[in-house]
Tab-separated table of C-alpha atoms and ligand atoms in Angstrom:
chain	number	residue	atom	x	y	z
Q	77	MET	CA	-20.593	166.881	155.054
Q	78	THR	CA	-20.831	164.421	152.245
Q	79	ASP	CA	-18.918	164.572	149.039
Q	80	TRP	CA	-20.906	162.302	146.795
Q	81	PRO	CA	-20.958	163.451	143.216
Q	82	VAL	CA	-24.137	165.171	142.167
Q	83	ALA	CA	-26.562	163.226	139.973
Q	84	ARG	CA	-28.480	166.002	138.282
Q	85	THR	CA	-31.280	163.740	137.047
Q	86	ARG	CA	-32.382	160.109	137.032
Q	87	ASP	CA	-31.368	159.810	133.339
Q	88	GLU	CA	-27.879	160.901	134.260
Q	89	ALA	CA	-27.630	158.495	137.204
Q	90	LEU	CA	-28.778	155.577	135.053
Q	91	VAL	CA	-26.222	156.330	132.348
Q	92	TYR	CA	-23.517	156.471	135.010
Q	93	LEU	CA	-24.638	153.144	136.487
Q	94	ASP	CA	-24.576	151.594	133.005
Q	95	LEU	CA	-20.971	152.698	132.555
Q	96	ASN	CA	-19.948	151.314	135.963
Q	97	PRO	CA	-20.547	147.583	136.090
Q	98	CYS	CA	-20.557	145.372	139.162
Q	99	GLU	CA	-17.242	143.761	140.107
Q	100	CYS	CA	-18.433	140.652	138.254
Q	101	GLY	CA	-18.696	142.703	135.056
Q	102	SER	CA	-22.500	142.776	134.784
Q	103	VAL	CA	-24.450	146.018	134.459
Q	104	GLU	CA	-27.802	144.252	134.772
Q	105	THR	CA	-29.490	145.530	137.924
Q	106	GLU	CA	-33.034	146.639	138.617
Q	107	TRP	CA	-32.411	149.882	140.442
Q	108	ASP	CA	-34.571	151.148	143.239
Q	109	SER	CA	-34.000	154.744	144.105
Q	110	GLY	CA	-34.909	156.908	147.036
Q	111	VAL	CA	-33.754	159.841	149.100
Q	112	VAL	CA	-31.970	158.833	152.297
Q	113	SER	CA	-30.089	160.640	155.022
Q	114	SER	CA	-26.299	160.216	155.110
Q	115	GLY	CA	-24.025	162.070	157.450
Q	116	GLY	CA	-26.706	164.635	158.150
Q	117	ALA	CA	-27.382	165.378	154.483
Q	118	LEU	CA	-30.052	164.099	152.169
Q	119	VAL	CA	-28.679	162.032	149.329
Q	120	LYS	CA	-30.098	159.958	146.539
Q	121	CYS	CA	-29.540	156.278	146.906
Q	122	TYR	CA	-29.717	153.744	144.034
Q	123	SER	CA	-29.689	150.153	145.175
Q	124	GLY	CA	-30.385	146.747	143.730
Q	125	ALA	CA	-29.150	143.192	143.343
Q	126	CYS	CA	-26.742	142.432	140.532
Q	127	GLU	CA	-28.377	140.022	138.096
Q	128	GLY	CA	-24.966	138.606	137.254
Q	129	CYS	CA	-23.730	137.523	140.693
Q	130	GLY	CA	-26.471	138.470	143.156
Q	131	SER	CA	-24.345	141.002	145.061
Q	132	ASP	CA	-26.104	143.970	146.598
Q	133	ARG	CA	-25.068	147.151	144.842
Q	134	GLU	CA	-25.529	150.651	146.223
Q	135	TYR	CA	-24.556	154.072	144.949
Q	136	LEU	CA	-25.092	157.392	146.665
Q	137	PHE	CA	-25.342	160.710	144.891
Q	138	SER	CA	-25.706	164.258	146.143
Q	139	LEU	CA	-28.860	166.076	145.145
Q	140	PRO	CA	-28.481	168.914	142.647
Q	141	ARG	CA	-28.580	172.395	144.107
Q	142	ARG	CA	-31.547	173.102	141.918
Q	143	GLU	CA	-33.807	170.333	140.716
Q	144	VAL	CA	-33.987	169.880	136.959
Q	145	MET	CA	-37.411	169.185	135.535
Q	146	PRO	CA	-37.099	166.572	132.798
Q	147	SER	CA	-38.068	168.016	129.421
Q	148	GLY	CA	-38.180	165.160	126.973
Q	149	TRP	CA	-35.919	162.102	127.043
Q	150	PRO	CA	-33.183	162.080	127.964
Q	151	THR	CA	-32.706	164.989	130.367
Q	152	PHE	CA	-29.225	164.703	131.843
Q	153	GLY	CA	-29.184	167.986	133.742
Q	154	GLY	CA	-29.141	171.736	133.816
Q	155	PRO	CA	-26.520	173.949	132.179
Q	156	GLU	CA	-23.752	173.004	134.631
Q	157	PRO	CA	-21.343	170.254	133.557
Q	158	SER	CA	-21.678	166.709	134.839
Q	159	GLN	CA	-19.879	165.408	137.901
Q	160	LEU	CA	-20.565	161.783	137.053
Q	161	LEU	CA	-19.283	161.384	133.492
Q	162	ASP	CA	-16.364	163.372	132.172
Q	163	ALA	CA	-16.294	165.016	128.756
Q	164	GLY	CA	-14.607	162.045	127.130
Q	165	GLU	CA	-17.122	159.587	128.560
Q	166	TRP	CA	-20.016	161.658	127.218
Q	167	LEU	CA	-18.486	161.634	123.750
Q	168	TRP	CA	-17.847	157.902	124.100
Q	169	LEU	CA	-21.547	157.478	124.897
Q	170	ALA	CA	-22.515	159.585	121.890
Q	171	ASP	CA	-20.246	157.519	119.634
Q	172	PHE	CA	-21.513	154.261	121.049
Q	173	THR	CA	-25.216	155.106	120.724
Q	174	ALA	CA	-24.908	156.743	117.283
Q	175	GLY	CA	-22.975	153.692	116.117
Q	176	ASN	CA	-25.830	151.370	117.162
Q	177	VAL	CA	-28.957	152.979	115.745
Q	178	PRO	CA	-31.728	150.404	115.395
Q	179	GLU	CA	-33.896	149.998	112.288
Q	180	ASP	CA	-37.174	150.700	114.017
Q	181	PRO	CA	-37.878	154.449	113.625
Q	182	GLU	CA	-39.191	154.993	117.156
Q	183	ASN	CA	-36.151	153.382	118.816
Q	184	ALA	CA	-33.846	155.044	116.297
Q	185	ARG	CA	-35.234	158.412	117.355
Q	186	ARG	CA	-34.584	157.628	121.034
Q	187	VAL	CA	-31.037	156.480	120.384
Q	188	LEU	CA	-30.240	159.563	118.309
Q	189	SER	CA	-31.789	161.832	120.976
Q	190	MET	CA	-29.449	160.153	123.453
Q	191	ALA	CA	-26.437	160.761	121.202
Q	192	CYS	CA	-27.471	164.395	120.663
Q	193	ALA	CA	-27.957	165.000	124.401
Q	194	ALA	CA	-24.587	163.337	125.172
Q	195	VAL	CA	-22.762	165.729	122.807
Q	196	GLU	CA	-24.648	168.609	124.442
Q	197	GLU	CA	-23.152	167.436	127.768
Q	198	VAL	CA	-19.627	167.612	126.297
Q	199	LEU	CA	-20.302	171.218	125.240
Q	200	LYS	CA	-21.281	172.127	128.838
Q	201	PHE	CA	-17.654	171.622	129.893
Q	202	ILE	CA	-16.393	174.412	127.606
Q	203	PRO	CA	-16.124	177.662	129.563
Q	204	GLU	CA	-17.850	180.670	128.060
Q	205	GLY	CA	-15.628	182.395	125.502
Q	206	GLN	CA	-13.373	179.377	124.975
Q	207	ASP	CA	-13.214	177.030	122.014
Q	208	ASN	CA	-12.068	173.769	123.584
Q	209	VAL	CA	-12.990	171.394	126.350
Q	210	PRO	CA	-10.346	172.039	129.039
Q	211	ALA	CA	-7.980	169.279	130.217
Q	212	GLU	CA	-9.559	169.125	133.674
Q	213	ALA	CA	-12.807	167.917	132.113
Q	214	PHE	CA	-11.216	164.506	131.585
Q	215	TRP	CA	-10.800	162.529	134.779
Q	216	SER	CA	-11.608	158.947	133.827
Q	217	ALA	CA	-9.369	156.477	132.004
Q	218	ARG	CA	-12.017	155.970	129.318
Q	219	GLY	CA	-12.524	159.705	128.888
Q	220	ARG	CA	-8.817	160.409	128.542
Q	221	GLU	CA	-8.499	157.643	125.979
Q	222	VAL	CA	-11.200	159.208	123.822
Q	223	ARG	CA	-9.469	162.563	124.005
Q	224	GLU	CA	-6.009	161.204	123.247
Q	225	ALA	CA	-7.369	159.324	120.236
Q	226	GLU	CA	-8.417	162.588	118.573
Q	227	PRO	CA	-8.156	165.810	120.636
Q	228	PRO	CA	-9.663	168.093	117.923
Q	229	ARG	CA	-13.013	166.347	118.362
Q	230	PHE	CA	-13.377	168.380	121.562
Q	231	ARG	CA	-13.412	171.718	119.789
Q	232	ARG	CA	-16.623	173.649	120.160
Q	233	ASP	CA	-17.195	174.086	116.409
Q	234	ARG	CA	-16.829	170.382	115.729
Q	235	LEU	CA	-19.037	169.383	118.646
Q	236	LEU	CA	-21.765	171.738	117.449
Q	237	VAL	CA	-21.752	170.164	113.993
Q	238	VAL	CA	-21.986	166.664	115.447
Q	239	ARG	CA	-24.753	167.643	117.840
Q	240	ASP	CA	-26.803	169.313	115.097
Q	241	THR	CA	-26.357	166.311	112.836
Q	242	TYR	CA	-27.732	163.946	115.481
Q	243	ARG	CA	-30.570	166.343	116.202
Q	244	GLU	CA	-31.560	166.503	112.540
Q	245	LEU	CA	-31.459	162.749	112.213
Q	246	ALA	CA	-33.520	162.360	115.384
Q	247	ASP	CA	-36.144	164.835	114.141
Q	248	ARG	CA	-36.464	163.195	110.745
D	269	ZN	ZN1	-22.330	141.219	139.946
């Protein structure tokens, strides 16, 4: 048995890799990906040389139970919550991208689509019938920091407003 976290899609894996730099601090790596066998199971392997220090980097991910067909960019995954980024990290990503929207309309649309999809990922952590992202959806230091800074941001109603705002801006 392997217990690598599931990467639901390539877009999700690449976001995760961007948030997890090499020991030297660089995130610049040309990633090659392929399916390999590990411990009797098929896993997805991302490997490449760090452009900062030259070290070989390698990350393994479990395959999703059901493959998600990308529909537009980005496609982070199906309806199930992420195993790679926690709820706080997804909101951090949304804040970061929405705070750095470029002038050029085409790139602006991509960045806002990313922000919108990231908020959508936060919403996936909220169990049906509940109004808040539960505490167990925050497992990283960065994610917990975002939550502690302003816990009410993780209410369903507020997340929906933010998501719809980014979507409208992206569609403009
Ligand atoms: Zn490095």
